[in-house]
């Protein structure tokens, strides 16, 4: 009995070893699975290799088709670095521009409330004042500049736009509650709408040439629509915001897309074909402060630059408008100062804005005009010659060719442009 038990005990580990050894069938299955896994891995690596090979030739996927084809034809594989280099070079050039005062100013000495260039004629600058006066300044021939008759105190011009076909016509919206078409050749203006109320006035205006449409916003959140000749397109104005409409603008890419900005802390996107109530908003961007302006980038129309009423600039990227860049910048609101607005450089996404220093924000800060990269939000430079001017630059605007920058501080308008040596080059 003892011997048998010992034999059994010795045979047990053999059985265990036999159990632990895989059978021939199992080995065959495992080998097949390993081969399949290897083939899958090889297929994945081939796909990854082809994707990487293709991506090396793709210039960039985050832009429009025209930019894509242009960069592909130029062989620009690393367009991000190329674009950043371009922005840096432009920023360095702009910061070294010379300061030139205007040779002709307003008839009445009043605070500047609007500044804008003609969209196709780079030598025509429009200036609006707190008294309702308009100066059409010609940079090539200052003596031929035109001044309109001031409308009086309280007629501050909130927004102006050139007529798309005739540079001697100008649309305007003012705090007297009127939307007008000005004849800069000396004729009386055509009044499109008058609220006839001390409690309601206009605060924003824009035109859409492709739709021959004029829109104006008031201080209670309503928007009015007119045709090019002043006919009312809506019998009743549409209430789109809870507060004052500070800015509205049509998209350069799509004439049906409209953006509005308000002091109710929101920026809203609209389809002009379906615009009747706040519920019709396509998308709403909420902020912590009231909004002064919201501009589409003129370079490609795929970025939106938002200026709040305190210390932040927001740059949203289309078409989702969800990705954003936040730039901390002091430009707080003040009653006797034209609201500061950031604007675009026309040929590249460069942001320009005046600085209103604040000790809580940054100690020993200086005024002047700041430049930022619209792709990264990085601070580029400060326009050096702007430091020699006293005051705060509320409005800054480039002409359509990007070789002149008009800025206003208080009652005066100044211009920055390349030095004579740079112009010769």
mmCIF file of C-alpha atoms in Angstrom:
data_model
loop_
_atom_site.group_PDB
_atom_site.id
_atom_site.type_symbol
_atom_site.label_atom_id
_atom_site.label_comp_id
_atom_site.label_asym_id
_atom_site.label_seq_id
_atom_site.Cartn_x
_atom_site.Cartn_y
_atom_site.Cartn_z
ATOM 1 C CA UNK A 1 0.000 0.000 0.000
ATOM 2 C CA UNK A 2 2.815 2.367 0.790
ATOM 3 C CA UNK A 3 4.510 1.716 -2.543
ATOM 4 C CA UNK A 4 1.279 2.280 -4.523
ATOM 5 C CA UNK A 5 0.589 5.549 -2.725
ATOM 6 C CA UNK A 6 4.120 6.716 -3.413
ATOM 7 C CA UNK A 7 3.700 5.851 -7.109
ATOM 8 C CA UNK A 8 0.473 7.802 -7.218
ATOM 9 C CA UNK A 9 2.115 10.756 -5.521
ATOM 10 C CA UNK A 10 4.939 10.671 -8.070
ATOM 11 C CA UNK A 11 2.512 10.392 -10.982
ATOM 12 C CA UNK A 12 0.412 13.362 -9.874
ATOM 13 C CA UNK A 13 2.949 16.096 -10.725
ATOM 14 C CA UNK A 14 3.419 14.458 -14.129
ATOM 15 C CA UNK A 15 -0.292 14.772 -14.739
ATOM 16 C CA UNK A 16 -0.185 18.377 -13.648
ATOM 17 C CA UNK A 17 2.705 19.009 -15.994
ATOM 18 C CA UNK A 18 0.815 17.290 -18.775
ATOM 19 C CA UNK A 19 -2.193 19.480 -18.099
ATOM 20 C CA UNK A 20 -0.049 22.608 -18.173
ATOM 21 C CA UNK A 21 1.411 21.679 -21.571
ATOM 22 C CA UNK A 22 -0.732 22.896 -24.482
ATOM 23 C CA UNK A 23 -2.045 20.324 -26.881
ATOM 24 C CA UNK A 24 -1.093 20.263 -30.548
ATOM 25 C CA UNK A 25 -4.537 21.607 -31.561
ATOM 26 C CA UNK A 26 -4.259 24.524 -29.167
ATOM 27 C CA UNK A 27 -0.786 25.368 -30.481
ATOM 28 C CA UNK A 28 -2.119 25.501 -34.009
ATOM 29 C CA UNK A 29 -4.932 27.849 -32.988
ATOM 30 C CA UNK A 30 -2.516 30.105 -31.120
ATOM 31 C CA UNK A 31 -0.193 30.266 -34.096
ATOM 32 C CA UNK A 32 -3.095 31.226 -36.366
ATOM 33 C CA UNK A 33 -4.200 33.952 -33.944
ATOM 34 C CA UNK A 34 -0.651 35.272 -33.741
ATOM 35 C CA UNK A 35 -0.427 35.390 -37.534
ATOM 36 C CA UNK A 36 -3.741 37.261 -37.723
ATOM 37 C CA UNK A 37 -2.594 39.755 -35.083
ATOM 38 C CA UNK A 38 0.675 40.282 -36.960
ATOM 39 C CA UNK A 39 -1.178 40.868 -40.233
ATOM 40 C CA UNK A 40 -3.534 43.327 -38.490
ATOM 41 C CA UNK A 41 -0.616 45.166 -36.964
ATOM 42 C CA UNK A 42 1.158 45.266 -40.313
ATOM 43 C CA UNK A 43 -2.019 46.621 -41.951
ATOM 44 C CA UNK A 44 -2.372 49.293 -39.273
ATOM 45 C CA UNK A 45 1.210 50.349 -39.639
ATOM 46 C CA UNK A 46 0.814 50.593 -43.403
ATOM 47 C CA UNK A 47 -2.266 52.766 -42.964
ATOM 48 C CA UNK A 48 -0.460 54.921 -40.467
ATOM 49 C CA UNK A 49 2.514 55.221 -42.790
ATOM 50 C CA UNK A 50 0.338 56.254 -45.725
ATOM 51 C CA UNK A 51 -1.559 58.735 -43.534
ATOM 52 C CA UNK A 52 1.673 60.237 -42.286
ATOM 53 C CA UNK A 53 3.021 60.338 -45.835
ATOM 54 C CA UNK A 54 -0.103 62.129 -47.082
ATOM 55 C CA UNK A 55 -0.237 64.510 -44.115
ATOM 56 C CA UNK A 56 3.313 65.597 -44.862
ATOM 57 C CA UNK A 57 2.056 66.955 -48.187
ATOM 58 C CA UNK A 58 -1.157 68.473 -46.840
ATOM 59 C CA UNK A 59 -0.479 72.168 -46.146
ATOM 60 C CA UNK A 60 -3.130 72.662 -43.486
ATOM 61 C CA UNK A 61 -6.615 71.372 -42.850
ATOM 62 C CA UNK A 62 -7.859 74.255 -40.718
ATOM 63 C CA UNK A 63 -8.497 76.818 -43.435
ATOM 64 C CA UNK A 64 -10.550 77.457 -46.534
ATOM 65 C CA UNK A 65 -10.067 75.846 -49.930
ATOM 66 C CA UNK A 66 -8.375 78.829 -51.570
ATOM 67 C CA UNK A 67 -5.726 79.054 -48.867
ATOM 68 C CA UNK A 68 -5.298 75.283 -49.036
ATOM 69 C CA UNK A 69 -4.680 75.228 -52.801
ATOM 70 C CA UNK A 70 -2.455 78.284 -52.676
ATOM 71 C CA UNK A 71 -0.242 76.848 -49.971
ATOM 72 C CA UNK A 72 -0.162 73.456 -51.712
ATOM 73 C CA UNK A 73 0.973 75.037 -54.996
ATOM 74 C CA UNK A 74 3.719 76.899 -53.149
ATOM 75 C CA UNK A 75 4.815 73.743 -51.373
ATOM 76 C CA UNK A 76 4.177 75.279 -47.973
ATOM 77 C CA UNK A 77 4.034 72.171 -45.787
ATOM 78 C CA UNK A 78 4.498 73.927 -42.479
ATOM 79 C CA UNK A 79 2.030 76.706 -42.981
ATOM 80 C CA UNK A 80 1.592 77.328 -39.272
ATOM 81 C CA UNK A 81 5.198 78.409 -38.880
ATOM 82 C CA UNK A 82 5.086 80.303 -42.164
ATOM 83 C CA UNK A 83 1.956 82.152 -41.090
ATOM 84 C CA UNK A 84 3.420 82.994 -37.686
ATOM 85 C CA UNK A 85 6.565 84.313 -39.372
ATOM 86 C CA UNK A 86 4.427 86.470 -41.647
ATOM 87 C CA UNK A 87 2.518 87.841 -38.662
ATOM 88 C CA UNK A 88 5.750 88.614 -36.807
ATOM 89 C CA UNK A 89 7.228 90.438 -39.804
ATOM 90 C CA UNK A 90 4.073 92.499 -40.338
ATOM 91 C CA UNK A 91 3.935 93.341 -36.637
ATOM 92 C CA UNK A 92 7.519 94.589 -36.676
ATOM 93 C CA UNK A 93 6.816 96.754 -39.717
ATOM 94 C CA UNK A 94 3.645 98.286 -38.279
ATOM 95 C CA UNK A 95 5.285 99.085 -34.950
ATOM 96 C CA UNK A 96 7.882 101.237 -36.761
ATOM 97 C CA UNK A 97 5.400 103.333 -38.767
ATOM 98 C CA UNK A 98 5.626 107.118 -38.625
ATOM 99 C CA UNK A 99 3.019 109.372 -37.063
ATOM 100 C CA UNK A 100 1.308 111.949 -39.296
ATOM 101 C CA UNK A 101 -1.461 114.336 -38.166
ATOM 102 C CA UNK A 102 -4.380 115.037 -40.500
ATOM 103 C CA UNK A 103 -4.001 118.238 -42.505
ATOM 104 C CA UNK A 104 -7.713 118.947 -42.189
ATOM 105 C CA UNK A 105 -9.982 118.338 -39.221
ATOM 106 C CA UNK A 106 -13.532 118.822 -38.018
ATOM 107 C CA UNK A 107 -15.242 122.194 -38.179
ATOM 108 C CA UNK A 108 -16.508 121.840 -34.611
ATOM 109 C CA UNK A 109 -14.083 120.593 -31.996
ATOM 110 C CA UNK A 110 -15.864 117.491 -30.684
ATOM 111 C CA UNK A 111 -15.041 113.988 -29.520
ATOM 112 C CA UNK A 112 -14.561 111.415 -32.271
ATOM 113 C CA UNK A 113 -17.142 108.626 -32.108
ATOM 114 C CA UNK A 114 -16.582 106.754 -35.377
ATOM 115 C CA UNK A 115 -13.665 105.971 -37.670
ATOM 116 C CA UNK A 116 -13.764 103.933 -40.878
ATOM 117 C CA UNK A 117 -12.181 103.578 -44.317
ATOM 118 C CA UNK A 118 -13.849 103.026 -47.666
ATOM 119 C CA UNK A 119 -13.870 99.261 -48.416
ATOM 120 C CA UNK A 120 -12.426 99.684 -51.944
ATOM 121 C CA UNK A 121 -10.765 103.115 -51.997
ATOM 122 C CA UNK A 122 -7.751 103.132 -49.638
ATOM 123 C CA UNK A 123 -7.419 106.938 -49.672
ATOM 124 C CA UNK A 124 -10.887 107.790 -48.284
ATOM 125 C CA UNK A 125 -11.362 107.997 -44.512
ATOM 126 C CA UNK A 126 -14.667 108.775 -42.781
ATOM 127 C CA UNK A 127 -14.689 110.435 -39.355
ATOM 128 C CA UNK A 128 -17.823 110.937 -37.251
ATOM 129 C CA UNK A 129 -18.112 113.211 -34.221
ATOM 130 C CA UNK A 130 -20.282 113.693 -31.163
ATOM 131 C CA UNK A 131 -22.058 116.662 -32.801
ATOM 132 C CA UNK A 132 -23.112 114.643 -35.853
ATOM 133 C CA UNK A 133 -20.475 116.105 -38.169
ATOM 134 C CA UNK A 134 -18.864 113.893 -40.820
ATOM 135 C CA UNK A 135 -15.401 114.433 -42.258
ATOM 136 C CA UNK A 136 -14.546 112.656 -45.505
ATOM 137 C CA UNK A 137 -10.763 112.885 -45.553
ATOM 138 C CA UNK A 138 -8.775 112.281 -48.738
ATOM 139 C CA UNK A 139 -5.220 111.202 -47.941
ATOM 140 C CA UNK A 140 -3.953 111.855 -51.484
ATOM 141 C CA UNK A 141 -5.543 115.316 -51.695
ATOM 142 C CA UNK A 142 -6.315 116.700 -48.210
ATOM 143 C CA UNK A 143 -7.601 120.004 -49.614
ATOM 144 C CA UNK A 144 -10.443 118.168 -51.368
ATOM 145 C CA UNK A 145 -11.713 116.707 -48.081
ATOM 146 C CA UNK A 146 -15.389 117.319 -47.289
ATOM 147 C CA UNK A 147 -17.111 118.352 -44.049
ATOM 148 C CA UNK A 148 -20.838 118.054 -43.428
ATOM 149 C CA UNK A 149 -22.833 120.463 -41.307
ATOM 150 C CA UNK A 150 -22.935 119.471 -37.609
ATOM 151 C CA UNK A 151 -26.367 118.352 -36.435
ATOM 152 C CA UNK A 152 -25.926 119.768 -32.943
ATOM 153 C CA UNK A 153 -25.329 118.491 -29.417
ATOM 154 C CA UNK A 154 -26.619 115.014 -28.695
ATOM 155 C CA UNK A 155 -26.362 113.926 -32.346
ATOM 156 C CA UNK A 156 -23.400 111.648 -31.750
ATOM 157 C CA UNK A 157 -22.764 109.320 -34.684
ATOM 158 C CA UNK A 158 -22.789 105.712 -33.500
ATOM 159 C CA UNK A 159 -21.981 104.044 -36.827
ATOM 160 C CA UNK A 160 -21.397 104.907 -40.485
ATOM 161 C CA UNK A 161 -21.002 102.940 -43.711
ATOM 162 C CA UNK A 162 -20.070 103.980 -47.236
ATOM 163 C CA UNK A 163 -22.531 103.269 -50.032
ATOM 164 C CA UNK A 164 -21.252 100.244 -51.979
ATOM 165 C CA UNK A 165 -21.373 101.997 -55.396
ATOM 166 C CA UNK A 166 -21.026 105.712 -54.673
ATOM 167 C CA UNK A 167 -18.317 107.054 -52.320
ATOM 168 C CA UNK A 168 -20.158 110.386 -52.023
ATOM 169 C CA UNK A 169 -23.028 108.684 -50.153
ATOM 170 C CA UNK A 170 -22.837 107.660 -46.511
ATOM 171 C CA UNK A 171 -25.283 105.797 -44.261
ATOM 172 C CA UNK A 172 -25.299 106.760 -40.595
ATOM 173 C CA UNK A 173 -27.085 106.028 -37.324
ATOM 174 C CA UNK A 174 -26.968 108.546 -34.485
ATOM 175 C CA UNK A 175 -28.136 109.127 -30.934
ATOM 176 C CA UNK A 176 -30.867 111.514 -32.061
ATOM 177 C CA UNK A 177 -32.785 108.434 -33.152
ATOM 178 C CA UNK A 178 -32.342 108.811 -36.914
ATOM 179 C CA UNK A 179 -30.978 106.626 -39.698
ATOM 180 C CA UNK A 180 -29.870 108.791 -42.614
ATOM 181 C CA UNK A 181 -28.255 108.727 -46.037
ATOM 182 C CA UNK A 182 -25.824 111.643 -46.307
ATOM 183 C CA UNK A 183 -25.047 113.307 -49.633
ATOM 184 C CA UNK A 184 -21.471 114.456 -49.228
ATOM 185 C CA UNK A 185 -21.744 116.694 -52.286
ATOM 186 C CA UNK A 186 -23.724 119.223 -50.253
ATOM 187 C CA UNK A 187 -27.362 118.102 -50.557
ATOM 188 C CA UNK A 188 -29.559 117.580 -47.519
ATOM 189 C CA UNK A 189 -29.511 114.069 -46.035
ATOM 190 C CA UNK A 190 -32.363 111.618 -46.562
ATOM 191 C CA UNK A 191 -33.913 110.511 -43.268
ATOM 192 C CA UNK A 192 -34.857 106.823 -43.429
ATOM 193 C CA UNK A 193 -36.222 106.564 -39.895
ATOM 194 C CA UNK A 194 -36.754 108.805 -36.907
ATOM 195 C CA UNK A 195 -37.828 107.379 -33.577
ATOM 196 C CA UNK A 196 -39.082 110.816 -32.429
ATOM 197 C CA UNK A 197 -38.316 109.726 -28.902
ATOM 198 C CA UNK A 198 -35.823 110.789 -26.281
ATOM 199 C CA UNK A 199 -35.796 107.264 -24.858
ATOM 200 C CA UNK A 200 -34.961 105.373 -28.059
ATOM 201 C CA UNK A 201 -31.894 106.044 -30.208
ATOM 202 C CA UNK A 202 -29.719 104.149 -32.674
ATOM 203 C CA UNK A 203 -26.419 102.597 -31.650
ATOM 204 C CA UNK A 204 -25.334 100.313 -34.529
ATOM 205 C CA UNK A 205 -25.552 100.039 -38.318
ATOM 206 C CA UNK A 206 -24.276 97.881 -41.173
ATOM 207 C CA UNK A 207 -25.025 97.295 -44.851
ATOM 208 C CA UNK A 208 -25.009 94.218 -47.083
ATOM 209 C CA UNK A 209 -24.295 95.095 -50.737
ATOM 210 C CA UNK A 210 -25.227 91.635 -52.037
ATOM 211 C CA UNK A 211 -28.627 91.903 -50.383
ATOM 212 C CA UNK A 212 -28.929 95.707 -50.865
ATOM 213 C CA UNK A 213 -29.953 95.824 -47.222
ATOM 214 C CA UNK A 214 -29.360 98.270 -44.371
ATOM 215 C CA UNK A 215 -29.743 97.171 -40.743
ATOM 216 C CA UNK A 216 -29.724 99.429 -37.683
ATOM 217 C CA UNK A 217 -29.855 98.552 -33.978
ATOM 218 C CA UNK A 218 -31.184 100.674 -31.118
ATOM 219 C CA UNK A 219 -30.618 100.998 -27.381
ATOM 220 C CA UNK A 220 -33.473 98.682 -26.361
ATOM 221 C CA UNK A 221 -32.325 95.626 -28.320
ATOM 222 C CA UNK A 222 -34.352 96.093 -31.518
ATOM 223 C CA UNK A 223 -33.127 95.892 -35.121
ATOM 224 C CA UNK A 224 -34.612 97.802 -38.081
ATOM 225 C CA UNK A 225 -34.274 96.812 -41.762
ATOM 226 C CA UNK A 226 -34.275 99.129 -44.792
ATOM 227 C CA UNK A 227 -33.626 98.810 -48.488
ATOM 228 C CA UNK A 228 -30.886 100.805 -50.209
ATOM 229 C CA UNK A 229 -33.306 103.624 -51.058
ATOM 230 C CA UNK A 230 -34.815 103.787 -47.568
ATOM 231 C CA UNK A 231 -37.892 101.565 -47.877
ATOM 232 C CA UNK A 232 -38.784 99.700 -44.710
ATOM 233 C CA UNK A 233 -38.360 95.946 -45.149
ATOM 234 C CA UNK A 234 -39.976 95.101 -41.815
ATOM 235 C CA UNK A 235 -43.175 96.772 -40.716
ATOM 236 C CA UNK A 236 -42.191 96.282 -37.077
ATOM 237 C CA UNK A 237 -38.599 96.217 -35.761
ATOM 238 C CA UNK A 238 -37.413 92.861 -34.426
ATOM 239 C CA UNK A 239 -36.318 92.603 -30.803
ATOM 240 C CA UNK A 240 -33.176 90.443 -30.763
ATOM 241 C CA UNK A 241 -31.487 91.389 -27.476
ATOM 242 C CA UNK A 242 -32.496 92.311 -23.946
ATOM 243 C CA UNK A 243 -30.223 95.364 -23.962
ATOM 244 C CA UNK A 244 -28.552 97.886 -26.246
ATOM 245 C CA UNK A 245 -27.296 96.570 -29.588
ATOM 246 C CA UNK A 246 -23.727 97.893 -29.595
ATOM 247 C CA UNK A 247 -22.633 96.351 -32.880
ATOM 248 C CA UNK A 248 -23.948 94.370 -35.834
ATOM 249 C CA UNK A 249 -22.168 93.102 -38.920
ATOM 250 C CA UNK A 250 -22.798 90.951 -41.975
ATOM 251 C CA UNK A 251 -20.388 88.139 -42.770
ATOM 252 C CA UNK A 252 -18.083 88.697 -45.733
ATOM 253 C CA UNK A 253 -18.300 85.009 -46.674
ATOM 254 C CA UNK A 254 -22.066 84.568 -46.462
ATOM 255 C CA UNK A 255 -24.506 87.487 -46.939
ATOM 256 C CA UNK A 256 -27.152 85.600 -44.964
ATOM 257 C CA UNK A 257 -25.032 85.383 -41.808
ATOM 258 C CA UNK A 258 -25.336 88.247 -39.327
ATOM 259 C CA UNK A 259 -23.664 88.774 -35.957
ATOM 260 C CA UNK A 260 -24.956 91.116 -33.252
ATOM 261 C CA UNK A 261 -23.295 92.206 -30.007
ATOM 262 C CA UNK A 262 -25.065 93.702 -27.016
ATOM 263 C CA UNK A 263 -24.558 95.011 -23.510
ATOM 264 C CA UNK A 264 -26.627 92.036 -22.315
ATOM 265 C CA UNK A 265 -23.316 90.067 -22.342
ATOM 266 C CA UNK A 266 -24.156 88.080 -25.496
ATOM 267 C CA UNK A 267 -22.996 87.806 -29.095
ATOM 268 C CA UNK A 268 -25.520 86.124 -31.394
ATOM 269 C CA UNK A 269 -25.408 84.658 -34.900
ATOM 270 C CA UNK A 270 -28.457 84.969 -37.143
ATOM 271 C CA UNK A 271 -29.750 83.881 -40.513
ATOM 272 C CA UNK A 272 -31.183 87.061 -42.046
ATOM 273 C CA UNK A 273 -33.780 84.994 -43.908
ATOM 274 C CA UNK A 274 -35.231 83.818 -40.592
ATOM 275 C CA UNK A 275 -34.941 86.642 -38.121
ATOM 276 C CA UNK A 276 -38.004 87.498 -36.083
ATOM 277 C CA UNK A 277 -37.379 86.758 -32.391
ATOM 278 C CA UNK A 278 -34.537 85.923 -29.967
ATOM 279 C CA UNK A 279 -35.422 82.243 -30.339
ATOM 280 C CA UNK A 280 -34.261 82.339 -33.981
ATOM 281 C CA UNK A 281 -30.607 82.835 -33.035
ATOM 282 C CA UNK A 282 -28.371 80.222 -34.636
ATOM 283 C CA UNK A 283 -25.796 80.365 -31.864
ATOM 284 C CA UNK A 284 -25.194 82.477 -28.763
ATOM 285 C CA UNK A 285 -21.836 83.319 -27.208
ATOM 286 C CA UNK A 286 -22.167 84.343 -23.558
ATOM 287 C CA UNK A 287 -19.657 86.600 -21.785
ATOM 288 C CA UNK A 288 -19.119 88.022 -18.313
ATOM 289 C CA UNK A 289 -19.252 91.672 -19.414
ATOM 290 C CA UNK A 290 -21.138 93.781 -21.925
ATOM 291 C CA UNK A 291 -19.838 93.750 -25.496
ATOM 292 C CA UNK A 292 -18.570 96.739 -27.484
ATOM 293 C CA UNK A 293 -17.978 95.111 -30.869
ATOM 294 C CA UNK A 294 -17.751 91.839 -32.812
ATOM 295 C CA UNK A 295 -15.852 91.901 -36.122
ATOM 296 C CA UNK A 296 -15.379 89.153 -38.699
ATOM 297 C CA UNK A 297 -11.793 88.903 -39.933
ATOM 298 C CA UNK A 298 -11.479 90.493 -43.403
ATOM 299 C CA UNK A 299 -8.682 88.108 -44.429
ATOM 300 C CA UNK A 300 -10.880 84.999 -44.648
ATOM 301 C CA UNK A 301 -14.001 85.672 -42.548
ATOM 302 C CA UNK A 302 -13.393 82.605 -40.386
ATOM 303 C CA UNK A 303 -12.514 84.421 -37.162
ATOM 304 C CA UNK A 304 -14.611 86.666 -34.949
ATOM 305 C CA UNK A 305 -12.992 89.316 -32.757
ATOM 306 C CA UNK A 306 -15.058 90.305 -29.707
ATOM 307 C CA UNK A 307 -14.227 93.248 -27.423
ATOM 308 C CA UNK A 308 -15.888 93.354 -24.025
ATOM 309 C CA UNK A 309 -16.321 96.435 -21.834
ATOM 310 C CA UNK A 310 -13.549 95.689 -19.367
ATOM 311 C CA UNK A 311 -10.407 93.635 -19.910
ATOM 312 C CA UNK A 312 -10.865 90.743 -22.336
ATOM 313 C CA UNK A 313 -10.657 90.150 -26.070
ATOM 314 C CA UNK A 314 -12.162 86.935 -27.440
ATOM 315 C CA UNK A 315 -11.273 85.386 -30.795
ATOM 316 C CA UNK A 316 -13.632 82.660 -32.003
ATOM 317 C CA UNK A 317 -12.878 80.322 -34.894
ATOM 318 C CA UNK A 318 -15.543 79.274 -37.381
ATOM 319 C CA UNK A 319 -17.507 77.494 -38.525
ATOM 320 C CA UNK A 320 -18.342 76.048 -35.077
ATOM 321 C CA UNK A 321 -17.439 79.309 -33.271
ATOM 322 C CA UNK A 322 -16.708 77.249 -30.160
ATOM 323 C CA UNK A 323 -12.903 77.362 -30.072
ATOM 324 C CA UNK A 324 -11.754 80.646 -28.638
ATOM 325 C CA UNK A 325 -8.658 82.558 -27.649
ATOM 326 C CA UNK A 326 -8.872 84.904 -24.671
ATOM 327 C CA UNK A 327 -6.543 87.906 -24.534
ATOM 328 C CA UNK A 328 -6.284 89.820 -21.279
ATOM 329 C CA UNK A 329 -6.101 93.517 -22.134
ATOM 330 C CA UNK A 330 -7.104 96.700 -20.204
ATOM 331 C CA UNK A 331 -9.746 98.750 -22.054
ATOM 332 C CA UNK A 332 -12.407 99.428 -19.449
ATOM 333 C CA UNK A 333 -15.469 101.565 -20.051
ATOM 334 C CA UNK A 334 -15.566 105.263 -19.171
ATOM 335 C CA UNK A 335 -18.486 107.654 -19.626
ATOM 336 C CA UNK A 336 -16.612 110.488 -21.356
ATOM 337 C CA UNK A 337 -14.475 108.227 -23.523
ATOM 338 C CA UNK A 338 -15.462 106.609 -26.805
ATOM 339 C CA UNK A 339 -15.753 102.877 -26.156
ATOM 340 C CA UNK A 340 -12.541 101.057 -27.062
ATOM 341 C CA UNK A 341 -12.824 98.509 -29.863
ATOM 342 C CA UNK A 342 -10.335 96.027 -31.247
ATOM 343 C CA UNK A 343 -10.146 95.686 -35.032
ATOM 344 C CA UNK A 344 -8.384 93.567 -37.649
ATOM 345 C CA UNK A 345 -5.515 94.091 -40.045
ATOM 346 C CA UNK A 346 -7.088 93.469 -43.498
ATOM 347 C CA UNK A 347 -4.508 91.076 -44.980
ATOM 348 C CA UNK A 348 -3.711 88.854 -41.997
ATOM 349 C CA UNK A 349 -5.228 88.040 -38.611
ATOM 350 C CA UNK A 350 -3.507 90.756 -36.588
ATOM 351 C CA UNK A 351 -5.448 92.550 -33.849
ATOM 352 C CA UNK A 352 -4.996 96.254 -33.098
ATOM 353 C CA UNK A 353 -6.412 98.034 -30.033
ATOM 354 C CA UNK A 354 -5.665 101.061 -27.883
ATOM 355 C CA UNK A 355 -4.570 100.576 -24.283
ATOM 356 C CA UNK A 356 -6.251 102.101 -21.226
ATOM 357 C CA UNK A 357 -3.810 101.302 -18.375
ATOM 358 C CA UNK A 358 -5.131 100.120 -15.025
ATOM 359 C CA UNK A 359 -3.015 99.646 -11.892
ATOM 360 C CA UNK A 360 -5.031 96.630 -10.779
ATOM 361 C CA UNK A 361 -4.319 95.008 -14.128
ATOM 362 C CA UNK A 362 -0.624 95.849 -14.555
ATOM 363 C CA UNK A 363 1.544 98.259 -12.591
ATOM 364 C CA UNK A 364 3.643 100.910 -14.358
ATOM 365 C CA UNK A 365 1.720 100.304 -17.574
ATOM 366 C CA UNK A 366 1.836 102.739 -20.509
ATOM 367 C CA UNK A 367 -0.715 103.824 -23.089
ATOM 368 C CA UNK A 368 -0.390 103.477 -26.834
ATOM 369 C CA UNK A 369 -1.573 101.011 -29.471
ATOM 370 C CA UNK A 370 -1.077 97.262 -29.032
ATOM 371 C CA UNK A 371 -0.773 94.547 -31.677
ATOM 372 C CA UNK A 372 -1.695 90.889 -31.106
ATOM 373 C CA UNK A 373 -1.541 87.742 -33.193
ATOM 374 C CA UNK A 374 -5.055 86.631 -34.109
ATOM 375 C CA UNK A 375 -4.018 82.966 -34.409
ATOM 376 C CA UNK A 376 -2.359 82.508 -31.019
ATOM 377 C CA UNK A 377 -3.308 85.598 -28.981
ATOM 378 C CA UNK A 378 0.361 86.387 -28.430
ATOM 379 C CA UNK A 379 1.339 90.031 -27.908
ATOM 380 C CA UNK A 380 3.387 91.217 -30.876
ATOM 381 C CA UNK A 381 4.455 94.816 -30.502
ATOM 382 C CA UNK A 382 3.327 98.282 -29.541
ATOM 383 C CA UNK A 383 3.240 101.005 -32.201
ATOM 384 C CA UNK A 384 6.238 103.024 -31.026
ATOM 385 C CA UNK A 385 5.181 106.406 -32.384
ATOM 386 C CA UNK A 386 1.825 106.107 -30.580
ATOM 387 C CA UNK A 387 3.655 106.536 -27.255
ATOM 388 C CA UNK A 388 4.402 110.163 -28.157
ATOM 389 C CA UNK A 389 0.681 111.023 -28.298
ATOM 390 C CA UNK A 390 -1.151 112.005 -25.131
ATOM 391 C CA UNK A 391 -4.498 110.387 -24.576
ATOM 392 C CA UNK A 392 -6.123 107.008 -25.086
ATOM 393 C CA UNK A 393 -6.628 105.598 -28.573
ATOM 394 C CA UNK A 394 -10.271 104.543 -28.562
ATOM 395 C CA UNK A 395 -10.643 103.597 -32.232
ATOM 396 C CA UNK A 396 -8.078 102.225 -34.676
ATOM 397 C CA UNK A 397 -8.756 101.275 -38.278
ATOM 398 C CA UNK A 398 -6.580 100.045 -41.171
ATOM 399 C CA UNK A 399 -7.418 100.908 -44.763
ATOM 400 C CA UNK A 400 -8.220 98.110 -47.213
ATOM 401 C CA UNK A 401 -4.624 97.802 -48.479
ATOM 402 C CA UNK A 402 -3.135 97.725 -44.983
ATOM 403 C CA UNK A 403 -0.611 100.532 -45.523
ATOM 404 C CA UNK A 404 -2.309 103.158 -43.323
ATOM 405 C CA UNK A 405 -3.646 103.100 -39.774
ATOM 406 C CA UNK A 406 -6.051 105.805 -38.614
ATOM 407 C CA UNK A 407 -6.496 106.292 -34.867
ATOM 408 C CA UNK A 408 -8.431 108.728 -32.732
ATOM 409 C CA UNK A 409 -7.836 110.004 -29.233
ATOM 410 C CA UNK A 410 -10.352 112.448 -27.848
ATOM 411 C CA UNK A 411 -10.921 115.235 -30.388
ATOM 412 C CA UNK A 412 -8.029 114.447 -32.722
ATOM 413 C CA UNK A 413 -7.356 111.932 -35.467
ATOM 414 C CA UNK A 414 -3.831 110.827 -36.344
ATOM 415 C CA UNK A 415 -2.472 108.518 -38.993
ATOM 416 C CA UNK A 416 0.345 105.983 -38.994
ATOM 417 C CA UNK A 417 2.030 104.851 -42.192
ATOM 418 C CA UNK A 418 5.358 103.361 -43.327
ATOM 419 C CA UNK A 419 8.425 105.547 -43.443
ATOM 420 C CA UNK A 420 9.557 106.973 -46.771
ATOM 421 C CA UNK A 421 12.399 104.455 -46.985
ATOM 422 C CA UNK A 422 10.004 101.525 -46.531
ATOM 423 C CA UNK A 423 7.643 102.942 -49.170
ATOM 424 C CA UNK A 424 10.517 103.183 -51.654
ATOM 425 C CA UNK A 425 11.461 99.584 -51.008
#
